[in-house]
Amino acid sequence: MRTLVLWDIDHTLLAVGPLTRTIYENAFTTVTGRVLAAHGLPSFAGRTDRAIITETLLTHGIETSEPLLQRLCHEFATGFDARIHEIREHGRVLPGAREALKALACRTDVVQSVLTGNMRPIAVSKLAAFSLDEYVDFEVGAYGLDHGDRPPLVRLAQLRAAEKYGERFDEHSTVLVGDTPHDVLAGHHGGARVVAVATGASDEAALREVGAELVLTDLSDTPAVIASILGTASA
């Protein structure tokens, strides 16, 4: 039986910095003709792009519709693709992330992908900016336009992986790696074991408070990370 490993991206594998907000502001103005209010953008941490965009439109008194959401998403993704050199210049891969991805990609008993709040084109752009895209199978990932909430994304990724690889993935063979309470809850409610990493805004105490059984300081100790993900390490 293979293990399906689903990685969060932002602040788990890499950090992009304030560029995300800048691109979002530009996309919002281009599509709506409005300037984004100073406090009109909700927190990105652990949220899906669908939820973030919907809340932003409602905050600005703009009626939400699927065509409008899709136009915003397209503009947002285009902005990321056009500025991939800036992502590379100002962003960074977090310590140990590349080594962990590479180590798991070499294993025949692992299917490795992403479970992220980013829409798929942005997820690809971010990982490609740092040459991390070669280590994951994007076809079986789950993304920020697939659902407004994170927990259903787990099951969606499991179904995609099952269809492609011809074997069943469930809570016993799926591991979600992320840095926010939303990631922890997504795993618990969606059907995956969770390896939390305190590399984002949430410290170990905050992650354990929502039920994370296993919390790593970061990904720098590759053998320990692999052991944690494959279930051979204790909390």
Tab-separated table of C-alpha atoms in Angstrom:
chain	number	residue	atom	x	y	z
A	1	MET	CA	0.000	0.000	0.000
A	2	ARG	CA	1.324	3.420	-0.950
A	3	THR	CA	1.089	6.535	1.188
A	4	LEU	CA	-0.510	9.649	-0.286
A	5	VAL	CA	1.400	12.687	0.985
A	6	LEU	CA	-0.383	16.023	0.561
A	7	TRP	CA	1.655	19.172	1.131
A	8	ASP	CA	0.383	22.611	1.962
A	9	ILE	CA	2.505	25.164	0.085
A	10	ASP	CA	2.633	28.602	1.712
A	11	HIS	CA	4.744	28.705	4.879
A	12	THR	CA	5.087	24.930	4.786
A	13	LEU	CA	7.296	24.524	1.711
A	14	LEU	CA	8.023	28.126	0.768
A	15	ALA	CA	7.351	31.781	1.514
A	16	VAL	CA	6.520	34.351	-1.155
A	17	GLY	CA	6.235	37.466	1.006
A	18	PRO	CA	4.005	40.503	0.318
A	19	LEU	CA	3.928	39.864	-3.427
A	20	THR	CA	0.730	37.824	-3.096
A	21	ARG	CA	-1.213	40.790	-1.738
A	22	THR	CA	0.147	43.104	-4.450
A	23	ILE	CA	-0.925	40.735	-7.222
A	24	TYR	CA	-4.320	40.261	-5.593
A	25	GLU	CA	-4.873	44.022	-5.297
A	26	ASN	CA	-4.015	44.535	-8.970
A	27	ALA	CA	-6.320	41.710	-10.068
A	28	PHE	CA	-9.186	43.029	-7.945
A	29	THR	CA	-8.902	46.523	-9.442
A	30	THR	CA	-8.569	45.227	-12.998
A	31	VAL	CA	-11.701	43.086	-12.777
A	32	THR	CA	-13.979	45.174	-10.545
A	33	GLY	CA	-12.740	48.702	-11.265
A	34	ARG	CA	-12.540	49.246	-7.497
A	35	VAL	CA	-9.563	49.884	-5.257
A	36	LEU	CA	-9.141	47.251	-2.581
A	37	ALA	CA	-9.980	48.753	0.818
A	38	ALA	CA	-7.160	48.996	3.339
A	39	HIS	CA	-8.677	46.285	5.493
A	40	GLY	CA	-10.707	44.645	2.762
A	41	LEU	CA	-8.579	41.537	2.302
A	42	PRO	CA	-9.118	38.642	4.728
A	43	SER	CA	-6.312	36.526	6.110
A	44	PHE	CA	-4.839	34.097	3.585
A	45	ALA	CA	-3.506	31.654	6.206
A	46	GLY	CA	-5.104	28.258	5.739
A	47	ARG	CA	-7.912	29.641	3.544
A	48	THR	CA	-8.877	28.633	0.023
A	49	ASP	CA	-8.785	31.101	-2.865
A	50	ARG	CA	-12.508	30.516	-3.402
A	51	ALA	CA	-13.279	31.509	0.185
A	52	ILE	CA	-10.901	34.478	0.152
A	53	ILE	CA	-12.250	35.910	-3.099
A	54	THR	CA	-15.869	35.409	-2.076
A	55	GLU	CA	-15.332	37.142	1.270
A	56	THR	CA	-13.436	40.002	-0.358
A	57	LEU	CA	-16.258	40.668	-2.809
A	58	LEU	CA	-18.863	40.593	-0.054
A	59	THR	CA	-16.778	42.954	2.099
A	60	HIS	CA	-16.795	45.461	-0.761
A	61	GLY	CA	-20.521	45.112	-1.343
A	62	ILE	CA	-20.072	43.343	-4.666
A	63	GLU	CA	-22.516	40.582	-5.536
A	64	THR	CA	-20.702	37.288	-5.958
A	65	SER	CA	-21.252	35.184	-9.049
A	66	GLU	CA	-19.348	32.269	-10.547
A	67	PRO	CA	-18.420	34.208	-13.731
A	68	LEU	CA	-17.025	37.093	-11.647
A	69	LEU	CA	-15.130	34.712	-9.404
A	70	GLN	CA	-13.640	32.965	-12.429
A	71	ARG	CA	-12.574	36.291	-13.962
A	72	LEU	CA	-10.837	37.275	-10.733
A	73	CYS	CA	-9.150	33.900	-10.503
A	74	HIS	CA	-7.915	34.125	-14.076
A	75	GLU	CA	-6.490	37.602	-13.494
A	76	PHE	CA	-4.902	36.506	-10.221
A	77	ALA	CA	-3.277	33.452	-11.846
A	78	THR	CA	-2.082	35.520	-14.806
A	79	GLY	CA	-0.485	37.991	-12.420
A	80	PHE	CA	1.449	35.240	-10.685
A	81	ASP	CA	2.636	33.711	-13.942
A	82	ALA	CA	3.817	37.103	-15.217
A	83	ARG	CA	5.822	37.778	-12.058
A	84	ILE	CA	7.362	34.387	-11.485
A	85	HIS	CA	10.826	35.981	-11.602
A	86	GLU	CA	9.827	38.189	-8.655
A	87	ILE	CA	8.611	35.163	-6.736
A	88	ARG	CA	12.019	33.600	-7.273
A	89	GLU	CA	13.844	36.811	-6.352
A	90	HIS	CA	11.907	37.771	-3.214
A	91	GLY	CA	10.570	34.416	-2.036
A	92	ARG	CA	12.414	31.460	-0.544
A	93	VAL	CA	12.202	27.739	-0.036
A	94	LEU	CA	11.910	26.942	3.665
A	95	PRO	CA	14.715	24.955	5.321
A	96	GLY	CA	14.574	21.265	4.496
A	97	ALA	CA	11.587	21.493	2.157
A	98	ARG	CA	13.472	20.618	-1.022
A	99	GLU	CA	15.282	17.747	0.666
A	100	ALA	CA	12.045	16.290	2.055
A	101	LEU	CA	10.256	16.523	-1.285
A	102	LYS	CA	13.175	14.942	-3.104
A	103	ALA	CA	13.521	12.105	-0.582
A	104	LEU	CA	9.833	11.211	-0.837
A	105	ALA	CA	9.821	11.523	-4.632
A	106	CYS	CA	12.458	8.783	-4.793
A	107	ARG	CA	10.244	6.282	-2.972
A	108	THR	CA	8.019	3.827	-4.813
A	109	ASP	CA	5.712	3.533	-1.798
A	110	VAL	CA	4.731	7.230	-1.863
A	111	VAL	CA	2.444	9.329	-4.064
A	112	GLN	CA	3.244	12.981	-3.445
A	113	SER	CA	1.069	15.971	-4.267
A	114	VAL	CA	-0.354	19.171	-2.774
A	115	LEU	CA	-3.426	20.161	-0.828
A	116	THR	CA	-3.456	23.914	-0.936
A	117	GLY	CA	-5.681	26.949	-0.728
A	118	ASN	CA	-4.042	28.158	-3.934
A	119	MET	CA	-5.782	27.584	-7.232
A	120	ARG	CA	-3.874	25.075	-9.358
A	121	PRO	CA	-2.125	27.517	-11.753
A	122	ILE	CA	-0.758	29.500	-8.798
A	123	ALA	CA	0.348	26.345	-7.000
A	124	VAL	CA	2.241	25.304	-10.117
A	125	SER	CA	3.791	28.768	-10.543
A	126	LYS	CA	4.999	28.908	-6.937
A	127	LEU	CA	6.613	25.485	-6.961
A	128	ALA	CA	8.024	25.942	-10.468
A	129	ALA	CA	9.652	29.227	-9.436
A	130	PHE	CA	11.930	27.226	-7.146
A	131	SER	CA	12.132	24.038	-9.259
A	132	LEU	CA	10.053	22.084	-6.743
A	133	ASP	CA	7.375	21.166	-9.255
A	134	GLU	CA	9.234	18.071	-10.484
A	135	TYR	CA	8.700	16.330	-7.146
A	136	VAL	CA	4.893	16.349	-7.018
A	137	ASP	CA	2.030	14.963	-9.072
A	138	PHE	CA	-0.264	17.930	-9.610
A	139	GLU	CA	-2.937	15.761	-11.223
A	140	VAL	CA	-3.918	14.200	-7.904
A	141	GLY	CA	-3.747	17.355	-5.794
A	142	ALA	CA	-6.638	19.437	-4.482
A	143	TYR	CA	-6.807	23.190	-4.874
A	144	GLY	CA	-8.387	26.404	-3.711
A	145	LEU	CA	-11.072	26.543	-6.395
A	146	ASP	CA	-12.214	22.975	-5.836
A	147	HIS	CA	-14.112	23.895	-2.662
A	148	GLY	CA	-14.527	26.795	-0.266
A	149	ASP	CA	-13.440	24.686	2.717
A	150	ARG	CA	-10.311	22.605	3.200
A	151	PRO	CA	-11.632	19.299	4.657
A	152	PRO	CA	-13.456	18.192	1.454
A	153	LEU	CA	-10.205	18.708	-0.456
A	154	VAL	CA	-8.692	15.700	1.326
A	155	ARG	CA	-11.298	13.313	-0.023
A	156	LEU	CA	-11.064	14.879	-3.472
A	157	ALA	CA	-7.297	14.292	-3.576
A	158	GLN	CA	-7.818	10.703	-2.409
A	159	LEU	CA	-10.332	10.077	-5.191
A	160	ARG	CA	-8.045	11.623	-7.822
A	161	ALA	CA	-5.112	9.526	-6.619
A	162	ALA	CA	-7.240	6.375	-6.562
A	163	GLU	CA	-8.419	6.964	-10.119
A	164	LYS	CA	-4.889	7.509	-11.420
A	165	TYR	CA	-3.014	4.871	-9.426
A	166	GLY	CA	-5.681	2.200	-9.140
A	167	GLU	CA	-5.596	1.814	-5.388
A	168	ARG	CA	-7.642	3.133	-2.493
A	169	PHE	CA	-6.367	5.952	-0.278
A	170	ASP	CA	-8.027	6.598	3.079
A	171	GLU	CA	-7.287	7.995	6.535
A	172	HIS	CA	-4.764	5.209	7.135
A	173	SER	CA	-2.750	5.882	3.989
A	174	THR	CA	-3.028	9.664	3.618
A	175	VAL	CA	-0.836	12.257	5.336
A	176	LEU	CA	-1.388	16.008	5.214
A	177	VAL	CA	1.579	18.280	6.015
A	178	GLY	CA	0.757	21.901	6.872
A	179	ASP	CA	1.468	24.862	9.110
A	180	THR	CA	-1.927	26.226	10.184
A	181	PRO	CA	-4.807	25.117	12.412
A	182	HIS	CA	-6.880	24.957	9.210
A	183	ASP	CA	-4.521	22.260	7.905
A	184	VAL	CA	-4.813	20.264	11.109
A	185	LEU	CA	-8.605	20.443	11.066
A	186	ALA	CA	-8.706	19.625	7.359
A	187	GLY	CA	-6.829	16.416	8.021
A	188	HIS	CA	-8.899	15.427	11.042
A	189	HIS	CA	-12.246	16.206	9.420
A	190	GLY	CA	-11.291	15.184	5.891
A	191	GLY	CA	-9.685	11.824	6.608
A	192	ALA	CA	-5.907	12.119	6.844
A	193	ARG	CA	-3.171	11.866	9.421
A	194	VAL	CA	-1.537	15.253	10.039
A	195	VAL	CA	2.086	16.284	10.405
A	196	ALA	CA	2.054	19.924	11.483
A	197	VAL	CA	5.071	22.208	11.107
A	198	ALA	CA	5.506	25.418	13.112
A	199	THR	CA	6.980	27.358	10.196
A	200	GLY	CA	4.119	29.810	9.723
A	201	ALA	CA	2.246	32.201	11.990
A	202	SER	CA	1.042	29.424	14.311
A	203	ASP	CA	3.438	28.114	16.951
A	204	GLU	CA	3.525	24.572	18.318
A	205	ALA	CA	1.087	25.391	21.135
A	206	ALA	CA	-1.516	26.762	18.702
A	207	LEU	CA	-1.208	23.720	16.475
A	208	ARG	CA	-1.525	21.291	19.381
A	209	GLU	CA	-4.503	23.245	20.714
A	210	VAL	CA	-6.538	22.259	17.662
A	211	GLY	CA	-5.491	18.637	17.978
A	212	ALA	CA	-2.190	18.205	16.149
A	213	GLU	CA	-0.642	15.043	17.545
A	214	LEU	CA	2.713	15.549	15.862
A	215	VAL	CA	4.338	18.962	15.428
A	216	LEU	CA	7.777	19.589	13.909
A	217	THR	CA	9.693	22.816	14.427
A	218	ASP	CA	10.564	22.825	10.720
A	219	LEU	CA	11.569	20.454	7.921
A	220	SER	CA	15.323	20.752	8.346
A	221	ASP	CA	15.909	17.237	9.747
A	222	THR	CA	15.129	15.167	6.660
A	223	PRO	CA	15.242	11.684	8.269
A	224	ALA	CA	12.958	12.868	11.081
A	225	VAL	CA	10.560	14.473	8.606
A	226	ILE	CA	10.353	11.326	6.488
A	227	ALA	CA	9.876	9.153	9.572
A	228	SER	CA	7.099	11.449	10.800
A	229	ILE	CA	5.308	11.433	7.478
A	230	LEU	CA	5.536	7.684	7.017
A	231	GLY	CA	4.367	7.046	10.561
A	232	THR	CA	7.557	5.609	12.012
A	233	ALA	CA	8.144	8.453	14.484
A	234	SER	CA	6.312	9.179	17.716
A	235	ALA	CA	4.848	12.542	18.770
